[in-house]
Coordinates of C-alpha atoms in Angstrom, one line a residue:
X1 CA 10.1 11.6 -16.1
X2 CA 8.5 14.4 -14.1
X3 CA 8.7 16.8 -17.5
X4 CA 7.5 13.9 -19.8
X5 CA 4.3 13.9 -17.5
X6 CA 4.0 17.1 -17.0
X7 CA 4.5 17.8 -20.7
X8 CA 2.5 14.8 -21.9
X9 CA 4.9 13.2 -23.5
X10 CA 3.6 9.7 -22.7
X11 CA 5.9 7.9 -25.3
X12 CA 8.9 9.5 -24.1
X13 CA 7.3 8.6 -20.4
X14 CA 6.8 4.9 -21.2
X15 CA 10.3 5.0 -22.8
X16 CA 11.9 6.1 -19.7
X17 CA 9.9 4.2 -17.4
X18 CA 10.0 1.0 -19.0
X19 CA 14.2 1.5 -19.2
X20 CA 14.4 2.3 -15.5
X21 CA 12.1 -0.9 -14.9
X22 CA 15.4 -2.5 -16.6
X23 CA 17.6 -0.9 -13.9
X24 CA 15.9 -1.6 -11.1
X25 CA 15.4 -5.0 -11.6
X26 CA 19.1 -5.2 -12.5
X27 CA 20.0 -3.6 -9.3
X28 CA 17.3 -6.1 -7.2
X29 CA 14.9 -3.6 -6.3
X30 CA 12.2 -5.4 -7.3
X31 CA 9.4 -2.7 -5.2
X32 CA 10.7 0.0 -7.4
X33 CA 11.1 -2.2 -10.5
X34 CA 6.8 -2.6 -9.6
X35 CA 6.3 0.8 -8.9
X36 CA 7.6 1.6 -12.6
X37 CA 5.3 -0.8 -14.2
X38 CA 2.6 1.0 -12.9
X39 CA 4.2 4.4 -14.8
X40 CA 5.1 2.5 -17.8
X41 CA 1.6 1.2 -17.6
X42 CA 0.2 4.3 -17.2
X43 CA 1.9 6.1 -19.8
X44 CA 0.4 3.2 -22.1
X45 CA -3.1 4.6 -20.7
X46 CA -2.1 8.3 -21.3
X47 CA -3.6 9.0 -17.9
X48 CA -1.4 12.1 -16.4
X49 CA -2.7 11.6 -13.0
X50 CA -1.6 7.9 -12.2
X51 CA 1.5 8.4 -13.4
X52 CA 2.0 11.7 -11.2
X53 CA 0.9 9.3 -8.6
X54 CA 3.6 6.7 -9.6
X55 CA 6.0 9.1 -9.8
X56 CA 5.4 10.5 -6.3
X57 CA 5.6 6.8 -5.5
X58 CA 9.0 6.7 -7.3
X59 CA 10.3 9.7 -5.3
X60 CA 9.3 8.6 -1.9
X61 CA 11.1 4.9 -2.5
X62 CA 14.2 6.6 -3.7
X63 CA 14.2 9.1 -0.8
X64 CA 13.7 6.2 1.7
X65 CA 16.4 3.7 -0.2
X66 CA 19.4 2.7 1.4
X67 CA 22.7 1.6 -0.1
X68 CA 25.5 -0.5 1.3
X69 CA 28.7 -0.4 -0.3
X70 CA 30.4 -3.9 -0.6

């Protein structure tokens, strides 16, 4: 996602974004399933520097982001 943005590549960018949206709402991680709304959404706008800004949002919920194994 960080070289579709950084590439402008917004379709590729709303492509991944919206599949990753999928995931995280599969996985219940609905903060992070928001969070790539707001890129997919972005990406729909073309505007580089919200989605950096999601993106940076993205990286500091999956560097926080816990997982217990069941």
């Amino acid at each position: 996602m960080h070289q579709a943005t950084v590439n402008h590549d917004f379709v590729e960018l709303r492509r991944l974004a919206h599949g990753y949206k999928g995931a995280a709402g599969s996985y219940e991680l609905p903060t992070l399933a928001q969070i790539l709304l707001g890129l997919e959404q972005a990406a729909l706008s073309a505007d580089a520097e919200a989605a950096l800004a999601c993106l940076a949002e993205v990286d500091d919920y999956l560097h926080r982001l816990e997982v217990d194994y069941i």
